[in-house]
Amino acid sequence: MEKKSLKGYLYLLPALIIILVFTIYPLIKAVLMSFYEGYSIINGSFDAIGLGNYKELFSDKVFRKALTNTSIYVVFVVPCSILLSLLIAVLLNSKIRCKGMFQTLFFLPYVTSVIAIGIVWSWIFNSNYGLLNYVLSWFGIEAVPWLNSPDYALMALIIFSIWKSMAFDILIFLAGLQTISPDLYNAARVDATPKWRVFLKITVPGISPMIAYAFIMGMINAFKVYNEVFSLFKSSAGPANSAITVVYYIYDKFYNSADYGVASAAAVVLFVIILALTMIQRAVSDKKTA
Amino acid sequence: MEIRIENLTKAYGDFRAVDGMNLTICDGELVGLLGPSGCGKSTTLFMLAGLTEPTDGKIFFGDKDVTKIPPEEREIGLVFQNYALYPHMTVEENIMFPLINRKVNKKEAKERAYEMAKLVHLEGLMDRKPKALSGGQQQRVAIARALVKKPKVLLLDEPLSNLDAKLRIETREEIRRIQQEVGITTIFVTHDQEEAMSISDKIAVMDKGVVQQYEVPQSMYLEPENLFVAQFLGMPEINTFSAVVKDGAIYCGQVKLREISGLSDGTYTAGIRPESFEVREDGFAVEAAHVRMTGRDLLIYFTLDKEPLRVLAHSDLQIEKGGAFKLGVRQNQIMLFDADGSMIGKY
Ligand SMILES: Nc1ncnc2c1ncn2[C@@H]1O[C@H](COP(=O)(O)OP(=O)(O)OP(=O)(O)O)[C@@H](O)[C@H]1O
Ligand SMILES: [Mg+2]
């Protein structure tokens, strides 16, 4: 028995070492670094321990902008993606032709590189010959400078991200829809249930665990948004930093400004926000299922 | 309401799940639709419900042709094989659901739901979710939900298959009681012949999509029209063997079973139910190869001129493995079937 469990731990060891070195250690280091003032990455020396980095961080207008942008981003991307995905998943799950083809089509963004998709979307958003403006022109809407104006950059980012995160949501909703017994829908038909009520009373409750999962994963991912910004605005944070996000800010402080203390402090703030939201979400869903 | 099924057919490609079914069910009757797994029982029921579109044929409820009418307008109550209760609603909400959908006001819907709950003995469980109910309770919720809209026809798809033996018997009596109280025309699908015989007014036995016989239970048991029905009904199963008719008698191998007249010589399939034998001093001598006690009866295995057969004897018979005894067949209890399996007569 003893021997057996020892063997089990041995099997776990490689994974444990990797997690310790690349996840746990950086996590602790980042927290420590956020409290070091005047930190040198070369020799690891610092002048003092204190809240200096946090003070600097919160007085930085760019960080506040990043925080606001990220919050707006989360508030729009997560629910919109879930709602649209839910509708599409329900449609895909009904008796339609070429179901497999559509399913593949909607899943493509998930397996395609964000950079590649970003290039396509920066073309779609192009103000002169982009697809989106072309479509809008049918309705008499003037060309919108999606990527070149600070007023629209964040909106463009949000639209792009909704589309991108839908792939994952559709996938798990489709999986969830398969678990609902067809007899429930038959029963609902015999019971003369209107379509919208079937959706609200059978479909949505049936996949509520998936919705909760999509919600929390979507939120965590949305708070960490970086690739999308990077690829859409060609290695910038949009005109005049108008689409800057918290992770982009961290990256910028770390690599471009070599401001390690402030970058770490921002990372810790982000970590605390995500942790808090996850805990709230779990408390709520536990209460619901209990 | 009377149900009339005319030439009802459902084909999936070349395969006919239900094939040219004709059946008339009288108002207020409970009909058991009986057959082995995959014979087309659920398909028939789903066509009656309007959930499956027939390939051919017509369905009449009363004088009205309902073949093209959608399920919600057919005035049917349907109980599914797995109950299909709405898992996120309480018992009360489940039962009220069909009424709410039909725009009955909340107060009246609730009253009717409680009336229904009383009928199926569910009072006190109204606030539970289906998950927190036993199989039998779930089944009664399903019946209440099916009946609350006062349908003209009740369709039940193997409603007892998920219950244990004791609960099955209790619940089937319950279904019969409710059906009689409401007086509703009911079709009850099952693959359990005992279940079908014990509660049905009439039974339709199906095989491979075709109705083999439609009769009251006792007549069907005593006068099966064909070999399939004879074999399907009865537990333990009927003994069948190939019998020879010659010189005015029926033989099993060299053993003469019965003297008869008016039947041409030849080989037939004979069927004798295990309970149709009787222990008798002037019978043929056999040896018990194997004795099984089932409680009320003794099931004794023996061979009659190489033909393996079984007899059901009263449990007070003193016999052990290897013991010799004498058997005869009770009058009129040897069924003969021709090569197609059709019943020729009883001797
Ligand atoms: N959608 C379908 N496509 C093709 N074949 C089908 C379809 N639905 C049912 N069948 C076939 O039709 C036959 C009858 O099915 P049905 O469900 O009516 O059987 P059943 O008598 O209810 O069996 P059970 O007692 O197992 O429930 C089966 O052989 C089944 O494989
Ligand atoms: Mg079935």
PDB file of N, CA, C and O in Angstrom, chain A residues 187 190-191, chain B residues 75-80 83-86 91 94-99 102 112 116-117 119-120 122 138-157 159 178 182 184-186:
ATOM      1  N   ALA A 187     -42.580  15.804 -24.696  1.00  0.00           N
ATOM      2  CA  ALA A 187     -43.562  16.076 -23.646  1.00  0.00           C
ATOM      3  C   ALA A 187     -44.045  17.516 -23.761  1.00  0.00           C
ATOM      4  O   ALA A 187     -45.236  17.797 -23.660  1.00  0.00           O
ATOM      5  N   VAL A 190     -46.572  17.809 -26.566  1.00  0.00           N
ATOM      6  CA  VAL A 190     -47.883  17.292 -26.179  1.00  0.00           C
ATOM      7  C   VAL A 190     -48.564  18.274 -25.221  1.00  0.00           C
ATOM      8  O   VAL A 190     -49.782  18.443 -25.256  1.00  0.00           O
ATOM      9  N   ASP A 191     -47.752  18.930 -24.378  1.00  0.00           N
ATOM     10  CA  ASP A 191     -48.306  19.881 -23.425  1.00  0.00           C
ATOM     11  C   ASP A 191     -48.562  21.260 -24.036  1.00  0.00           C
ATOM     12  O   ASP A 191     -48.812  22.218 -23.311  1.00  0.00           O
TER      13      ASP A 191
ATOM     14  N   GLU B  75     -55.780  16.259 -27.936  1.00  0.00           N
ATOM     15  CA  GLU B  75     -56.408  15.933 -26.653  1.00  0.00           C
ATOM     16  C   GLU B  75     -55.981  14.566 -26.146  1.00  0.00           C
ATOM     17  O   GLU B  75     -56.798  13.702 -25.835  1.00  0.00           O
ATOM     18  N   ILE B  76     -54.657  14.392 -26.104  1.00  0.00           N
ATOM     19  CA  ILE B  76     -54.111  13.150 -25.580  1.00  0.00           C
ATOM     20  C   ILE B  76     -53.260  13.453 -24.355  1.00  0.00           C
ATOM     21  O   ILE B  76     -52.751  14.561 -24.207  1.00  0.00           O
ATOM     22  N   GLY B  77     -53.152  12.461 -23.496  1.00  0.00           N
ATOM     23  CA  GLY B  77     -52.177  12.526 -22.414  1.00  0.00           C
ATOM     24  C   GLY B  77     -51.177  11.425 -22.680  1.00  0.00           C
ATOM     25  O   GLY B  77     -51.565  10.313 -23.017  1.00  0.00           O
ATOM     26  N   LEU B  78     -49.905  11.758 -22.562  1.00  0.00           N
ATOM     27  CA  LEU B  78     -48.872  10.779 -22.901  1.00  0.00           C
ATOM     28  C   LEU B  78     -47.927  10.605 -21.718  1.00  0.00           C
ATOM     29  O   LEU B  78     -47.429  11.573 -21.168  1.00  0.00           O
ATOM     30  N   VAL B  79     -47.707   9.351 -21.331  1.00  0.00           N
ATOM     31  CA  VAL B  79     -46.724   9.064 -20.283  1.00  0.00           C
ATOM     32  C   VAL B  79     -45.564   8.323 -20.940  1.00  0.00           C
ATOM     33  O   VAL B  79     -45.759   7.285 -21.553  1.00  0.00           O
ATOM     34  N   PHE B  80     -44.384   8.903 -20.822  1.00  0.00           N
ATOM     35  CA  PHE B  80     -43.231   8.375 -21.541  1.00  0.00           C
ATOM     36  C   PHE B  80     -42.583   7.212 -20.795  1.00  0.00           C
ATOM     37  O   PHE B  80     -42.724   7.075 -19.579  1.00  0.00           O
ATOM     38  N   TYR B  83     -40.722   8.654 -18.198  1.00  0.00           N
ATOM     39  CA  TYR B  83     -41.537   9.690 -17.536  1.00  0.00           C
ATOM     40  C   TYR B  83     -41.368  11.088 -18.119  1.00  0.00           C
ATOM     41  O   TYR B  83     -42.336  11.826 -18.218  1.00  0.00           O
ATOM     42  N   ALA B  84     -40.119  11.482 -18.466  1.00  0.00           N
ATOM     43  CA  ALA B  84     -39.868  12.808 -19.035  1.00  0.00           C
ATOM     44  C   ALA B  84     -40.518  13.918 -18.215  1.00  0.00           C
ATOM     45  O   ALA B  84     -41.164  14.810 -18.753  1.00  0.00           O
ATOM     46  N   LEU B  85     -40.320  13.873 -16.901  1.00  0.00           N
ATOM     47  CA  LEU B  85     -40.777  14.989 -16.069  1.00  0.00           C
ATOM     48  C   LEU B  85     -39.801  16.137 -16.268  1.00  0.00           C
ATOM     49  O   LEU B  85     -38.620  15.913 -16.497  1.00  0.00           O
ATOM     50  N   TYR B  86     -40.313  17.368 -16.163  1.00  0.00           N
ATOM     51  CA  TYR B  86     -39.424  18.511 -16.326  1.00  0.00           C
ATOM     52  C   TYR B  86     -38.568  18.612 -15.060  1.00  0.00           C
ATOM     53  O   TYR B  86     -39.094  18.894 -13.979  1.00  0.00           O
ATOM     54  N   VAL B  91     -43.098  19.204  -8.477  1.00  0.00           N
ATOM     55  CA  VAL B  91     -44.220  18.353  -8.861  1.00  0.00           C
ATOM     56  C   VAL B  91     -45.421  19.215  -9.241  1.00  0.00           C
ATOM     57  O   VAL B  91     -46.065  19.009 -10.276  1.00  0.00           O
ATOM     58  N   ASN B  94     -44.878  20.857 -12.537  1.00  0.00           N
ATOM     59  CA  ASN B  94     -44.980  19.856 -13.593  1.00  0.00           C
ATOM     60  C   ASN B  94     -46.434  19.581 -13.956  1.00  0.00           C
ATOM     61  O   ASN B  94     -46.792  19.552 -15.129  1.00  0.00           O
ATOM     62  N   ILE B  95     -47.250  19.382 -12.929  1.00  0.00           N
ATOM     63  CA  ILE B  95     -48.646  19.031 -13.198  1.00  0.00           C
ATOM     64  C   ILE B  95     -49.399  20.229 -13.775  1.00  0.00           C
ATOM     65  O   ILE B  95     -50.272  20.076 -14.630  1.00  0.00           O
ATOM     66  N   MET B  96     -49.028  21.433 -13.317  1.00  0.00           N
ATOM     67  CA  MET B  96     -49.739  22.626 -13.801  1.00  0.00           C
ATOM     68  C   MET B  96     -49.335  23.026 -15.219  1.00  0.00           C
ATOM     69  O   MET B  96     -50.079  23.729 -15.910  1.00  0.00           O
ATOM     70  N   PHE B  97     -48.148  22.578 -15.618  1.00  0.00           N
ATOM     71  CA  PHE B  97     -47.556  23.057 -16.867  1.00  0.00           C
ATOM     72  C   PHE B  97     -48.480  22.985 -18.095  1.00  0.00           C
ATOM     73  O   PHE B  97     -48.632  23.982 -18.809  1.00  0.00           O
ATOM     74  N   PRO B  98     -49.132  21.845 -18.343  1.00  0.00           N
ATOM     75  CA  PRO B  98     -50.004  21.774 -19.525  1.00  0.00           C
ATOM     76  C   PRO B  98     -51.165  22.773 -19.453  1.00  0.00           C
ATOM     77  O   PRO B  98     -51.636  23.251 -20.489  1.00  0.00           O
ATOM     78  N   LEU B  99     -51.598  23.098 -18.233  1.00  0.00           N
ATOM     79  CA  LEU B  99     -52.722  24.036 -18.090  1.00  0.00           C
ATOM     80  C   LEU B  99     -52.263  25.472 -18.326  1.00  0.00           C
ATOM     81  O   LEU B  99     -52.940  26.245 -19.006  1.00  0.00           O
ATOM     82  N   ARG B 102     -52.019  26.221 -21.758  1.00  0.00           N
ATOM     83  CA  ARG B 102     -53.323  26.392 -22.409  1.00  0.00           C
ATOM     84  C   ARG B 102     -54.065  27.588 -21.838  1.00  0.00           C
ATOM     85  O   ARG B 102     -55.282  27.690 -21.949  1.00  0.00           O
ATOM     86  N   ARG B 112     -56.854  22.455 -10.064  1.00  0.00           N
ATOM     87  CA  ARG B 112     -56.949  21.206 -10.835  1.00  0.00           C
ATOM     88  C   ARG B 112     -55.738  20.318 -10.613  1.00  0.00           C
ATOM     89  O   ARG B 112     -55.847  19.083 -10.576  1.00  0.00           O
ATOM     90  N   MET B 116     -55.844  16.489  -9.177  1.00  0.00           N
ATOM     91  CA  MET B 116     -55.152  15.401  -9.860  1.00  0.00           C
ATOM     92  C   MET B 116     -54.212  14.692  -8.885  1.00  0.00           C
ATOM     93  O   MET B 116     -54.157  13.464  -8.833  1.00  0.00           O
ATOM     94  N   ALA B 117     -53.479  15.501  -8.112  1.00  0.00           N
ATOM     95  CA  ALA B 117     -52.518  14.945  -7.162  1.00  0.00           C
ATOM     96  C   ALA B 117     -53.228  14.041  -6.174  1.00  0.00           C
ATOM     97  O   ALA B 117     -52.710  13.005  -5.769  1.00  0.00           O
ATOM     98  N   LEU B 119     -55.991  12.372  -6.763  1.00  0.00           N
ATOM     99  CA  LEU B 119     -56.394  11.161  -7.482  1.00  0.00           C
ATOM    100  C   LEU B 119     -55.243  10.147  -7.540  1.00  0.00           C
ATOM    101  O   LEU B 119     -55.459   8.944  -7.394  1.00  0.00           O
ATOM    102  N   VAL B 120     -54.034  10.633  -7.754  1.00  0.00           N
ATOM    103  CA  VAL B 120     -52.906   9.704  -7.871  1.00  0.00           C
ATOM    104  C   VAL B 120     -52.118   9.583  -6.558  1.00  0.00           C
ATOM    105  O   VAL B 120     -51.005   9.070  -6.548  1.00  0.00           O
ATOM    106  N   LEU B 122     -50.660  11.901  -4.463  1.00  0.00           N
ATOM    107  CA  LEU B 122     -49.372  12.602  -4.430  1.00  0.00           C
ATOM    108  C   LEU B 122     -49.379  13.770  -3.449  1.00  0.00           C
ATOM    109  O   LEU B 122     -48.427  14.545  -3.403  1.00  0.00           O
ATOM    110  N   GLN B 138     -42.612   9.233  -9.263  1.00  0.00           N
ATOM    111  CA  GLN B 138     -42.394   9.955 -10.519  1.00  0.00           C
ATOM    112  C   GLN B 138     -43.418   9.533 -11.561  1.00  0.00           C
ATOM    113  O   GLN B 138     -43.950  10.345 -12.312  1.00  0.00           O
ATOM    114  N   GLN B 139     -43.659   8.223 -11.568  1.00  0.00           N
ATOM    115  CA  GLN B 139     -44.597   7.693 -12.536  1.00  0.00           C
ATOM    116  C   GLN B 139     -45.996   8.269 -12.313  1.00  0.00           C
ATOM    117  O   GLN B 139     -46.696   8.602 -13.252  1.00  0.00           O
ATOM    118  N   ARG B 140     -46.368   8.432 -11.041  1.00  0.00           N
ATOM    119  CA  ARG B 140     -47.694   8.999 -10.767  1.00  0.00           C
ATOM    120  C   ARG B 140     -47.752  10.483 -11.118  1.00  0.00           C
ATOM    121  O   ARG B 140     -48.791  10.970 -11.554  1.00  0.00           O
ATOM    122  N   VAL B 141     -46.629  11.176 -10.949  1.00  0.00           N
ATOM    123  CA  VAL B 141     -46.594  12.574 -11.395  1.00  0.00           C
ATOM    124  C   VAL B 141     -46.821  12.626 -12.904  1.00  0.00           C
ATOM    125  O   VAL B 141     -47.592  13.445 -13.404  1.00  0.00           O
ATOM    126  N   ALA B 142     -46.150  11.718 -13.616  1.00  0.00           N
ATOM    127  CA  ALA B 142     -46.295  11.689 -15.070  1.00  0.00           C
ATOM    128  C   ALA B 142     -47.747  11.436 -15.457  1.00  0.00           C
ATOM    129  O   ALA B 142     -48.276  12.068 -16.385  1.00  0.00           O
ATOM    130  N   ILE B 143     -48.418  10.546 -14.733  1.00  0.00           N
ATOM    131  CA  ILE B 143     -49.825  10.275 -15.033  1.00  0.00           C
ATOM    132  C   ILE B 143     -50.685  11.501 -14.719  1.00  0.00           C
ATOM    133  O   ILE B 143     -51.553  11.888 -15.505  1.00  0.00           O
ATOM    134  N   ALA B 144     -50.403  12.129 -13.582  1.00  0.00           N
ATOM    135  CA  ALA B 144     -51.172  13.315 -13.213  1.00  0.00           C
ATOM    136  C   ALA B 144     -50.995  14.403 -14.267  1.00  0.00           C
ATOM    137  O   ALA B 144     -51.953  15.055 -14.682  1.00  0.00           O
ATOM    138  N   ARG B 145     -49.768  14.589 -14.714  1.00  0.00           N
ATOM    139  CA  ARG B 145     -49.501  15.616 -15.722  1.00  0.00           C
ATOM    140  C   ARG B 145     -50.226  15.288 -17.031  1.00  0.00           C
ATOM    141  O   ARG B 145     -50.717  16.175 -17.728  1.00  0.00           O
ATOM    142  N   ALA B 146     -50.303  13.986 -17.343  1.00  0.00           N
ATOM    143  CA  ALA B 146     -50.979  13.587 -18.575  1.00  0.00           C
ATOM    144  C   ALA B 146     -52.488  13.775 -18.468  1.00  0.00           C
ATOM    145  O   ALA B 146     -53.156  14.095 -19.445  1.00  0.00           O
ATOM    146  N   LEU B 147     -53.023  13.584 -17.252  1.00  0.00           N
ATOM    147  CA  LEU B 147     -54.489  13.599 -17.107  1.00  0.00           C
ATOM    148  C   LEU B 147     -55.055  14.978 -16.789  1.00  0.00           C
ATOM    149  O   LEU B 147     -56.253  15.211 -16.968  1.00  0.00           O
ATOM    150  N   VAL B 148     -54.210  15.899 -16.300  1.00  0.00           N
ATOM    151  CA  VAL B 148     -54.735  17.143 -15.746  1.00  0.00           C
ATOM    152  C   VAL B 148     -55.480  17.984 -16.786  1.00  0.00           C
ATOM    153  O   VAL B 148     -56.423  18.697 -16.463  1.00  0.00           O
ATOM    154  N   LYS B 149     -55.107  17.843 -18.049  1.00  0.00           N
ATOM    155  CA  LYS B 149     -55.767  18.646 -19.083  1.00  0.00           C
ATOM    156  C   LYS B 149     -57.033  17.962 -19.580  1.00  0.00           C
ATOM    157  O   LYS B 149     -57.586  18.366 -20.600  1.00  0.00           O
ATOM    158  N   LYS B 150     -57.468  16.925 -18.852  1.00  0.00           N
ATOM    159  CA  LYS B 150     -58.661  16.157 -19.207  1.00  0.00           C
ATOM    160  C   LYS B 150     -58.649  15.697 -20.665  1.00  0.00           C
ATOM    161  O   LYS B 150     -59.508  16.063 -21.464  1.00  0.00           O
ATOM    162  N   PRO B 151     -57.655  14.877 -20.999  1.00  0.00           N
ATOM    163  CA  PRO B 151     -57.562  14.415 -22.384  1.00  0.00           C
ATOM    164  C   PRO B 151     -58.640  13.381 -22.676  1.00  0.00           C
ATOM    165  O   PRO B 151     -59.264  12.851 -21.760  1.00  0.00           O
ATOM    166  N   LYS B 152     -58.836  13.090 -23.959  1.00  0.00           N
ATOM    167  CA  LYS B 152     -59.823  12.090 -24.340  1.00  0.00           C
ATOM    168  C   LYS B 152     -59.167  10.715 -24.439  1.00  0.00           C
ATOM    169  O   LYS B 152     -59.847   9.699 -24.474  1.00  0.00           O
ATOM    170  N   VAL B 153     -57.844  10.714 -24.564  1.00  0.00           N
ATOM    171  CA  VAL B 153     -57.112   9.464 -24.745  1.00  0.00           C
ATOM    172  C   VAL B 153     -55.857   9.508 -23.881  1.00  0.00           C
ATOM    173  O   VAL B 153     -55.189  10.536 -23.813  1.00  0.00           O
ATOM    174  N   LEU B 154     -55.586   8.396 -23.208  1.00  0.00           N
ATOM    175  CA  LEU B 154     -54.361   8.315 -22.413  1.00  0.00           C
ATOM    176  C   LEU B 154     -53.437   7.262 -23.020  1.00  0.00           C
ATOM    177  O   LEU B 154     -53.848   6.131 -23.268  1.00  0.00           O
ATOM    178  N   LEU B 155     -52.201   7.673 -23.287  1.00  0.00           N
ATOM    179  CA  LEU B 155     -51.230   6.763 -23.888  1.00  0.00           C
ATOM    180  C   LEU B 155     -50.077   6.562 -22.907  1.00  0.00           C
ATOM    181  O   LEU B 155     -49.490   7.521 -22.432  1.00  0.00           O
ATOM    182  N   LEU B 156     -49.788   5.299 -22.608  1.00  0.00           N
ATOM    183  CA  LEU B 156     -48.725   5.008 -21.642  1.00  0.00           C
ATOM    184  C   LEU B 156     -47.674   4.116 -22.286  1.00  0.00           C
ATOM    185  O   LEU B 156     -47.992   3.019 -22.754  1.00  0.00           O
ATOM    186  N   ASP B 157     -46.425   4.573 -22.304  1.00  0.00           N
ATOM    187  CA  ASP B 157     -45.353   3.798 -22.929  1.00  0.00           C
ATOM    188  C   ASP B 157     -44.518   3.103 -21.860  1.00  0.00           C
ATOM    189  O   ASP B 157     -43.693   3.728 -21.218  1.00  0.00           O
ATOM    190  N   PRO B 159     -44.851   2.256 -18.784  1.00  0.00           N
ATOM    191  CA  PRO B 159     -44.676   3.140 -17.637  1.00  0.00           C
ATOM    192  C   PRO B 159     -44.106   2.427 -16.417  1.00  0.00           C
ATOM    193  O   PRO B 159     -43.665   3.087 -15.487  1.00  0.00           O
ATOM    194  N   ILE B 178     -57.188   4.316 -11.571  1.00  0.00           N
ATOM    195  CA  ILE B 178     -57.325   5.683 -12.084  1.00  0.00           C
ATOM    196  C   ILE B 178     -58.053   5.678 -13.417  1.00  0.00           C
ATOM    197  O   ILE B 178     -58.952   6.476 -13.658  1.00  0.00           O
ATOM    198  N   VAL B 182     -61.566   7.613 -14.069  1.00  0.00           N
ATOM    199  CA  VAL B 182     -61.693   8.692 -15.047  1.00  0.00           C
ATOM    200  C   VAL B 182     -62.483   8.226 -16.268  1.00  0.00           C
ATOM    201  O   VAL B 182     -63.099   9.031 -16.964  1.00  0.00           O
ATOM    202  N   ILE B 184     -61.298   6.846 -19.025  1.00  0.00           N
ATOM    203  CA  ILE B 184     -60.643   7.336 -20.229  1.00  0.00           C
ATOM    204  C   ILE B 184     -60.140   6.179 -21.092  1.00  0.00           C
ATOM    205  O   ILE B 184     -59.668   5.165 -20.580  1.00  0.00           O
ATOM    206  N   THR B 185     -60.294   6.325 -22.394  1.00  0.00           N
ATOM    207  CA  THR B 185     -59.763   5.345 -23.342  1.00  0.00           C
ATOM    208  C   THR B 185     -58.245   5.346 -23.221  1.00  0.00           C
ATOM    209  O   THR B 185     -57.613   6.392 -23.320  1.00  0.00           O
ATOM    210  N   THR B 186     -57.676   4.156 -22.986  1.00  0.00           N
ATOM    211  CA  THR B 186     -56.254   4.102 -22.659  1.00  0.00           C
ATOM    212  C   THR B 186     -55.529   3.034 -23.461  1.00  0.00           C
ATOM    213  O   THR B 186     -56.055   1.938 -23.661  1.00  0.00           O
TER     214      THR B 186
END
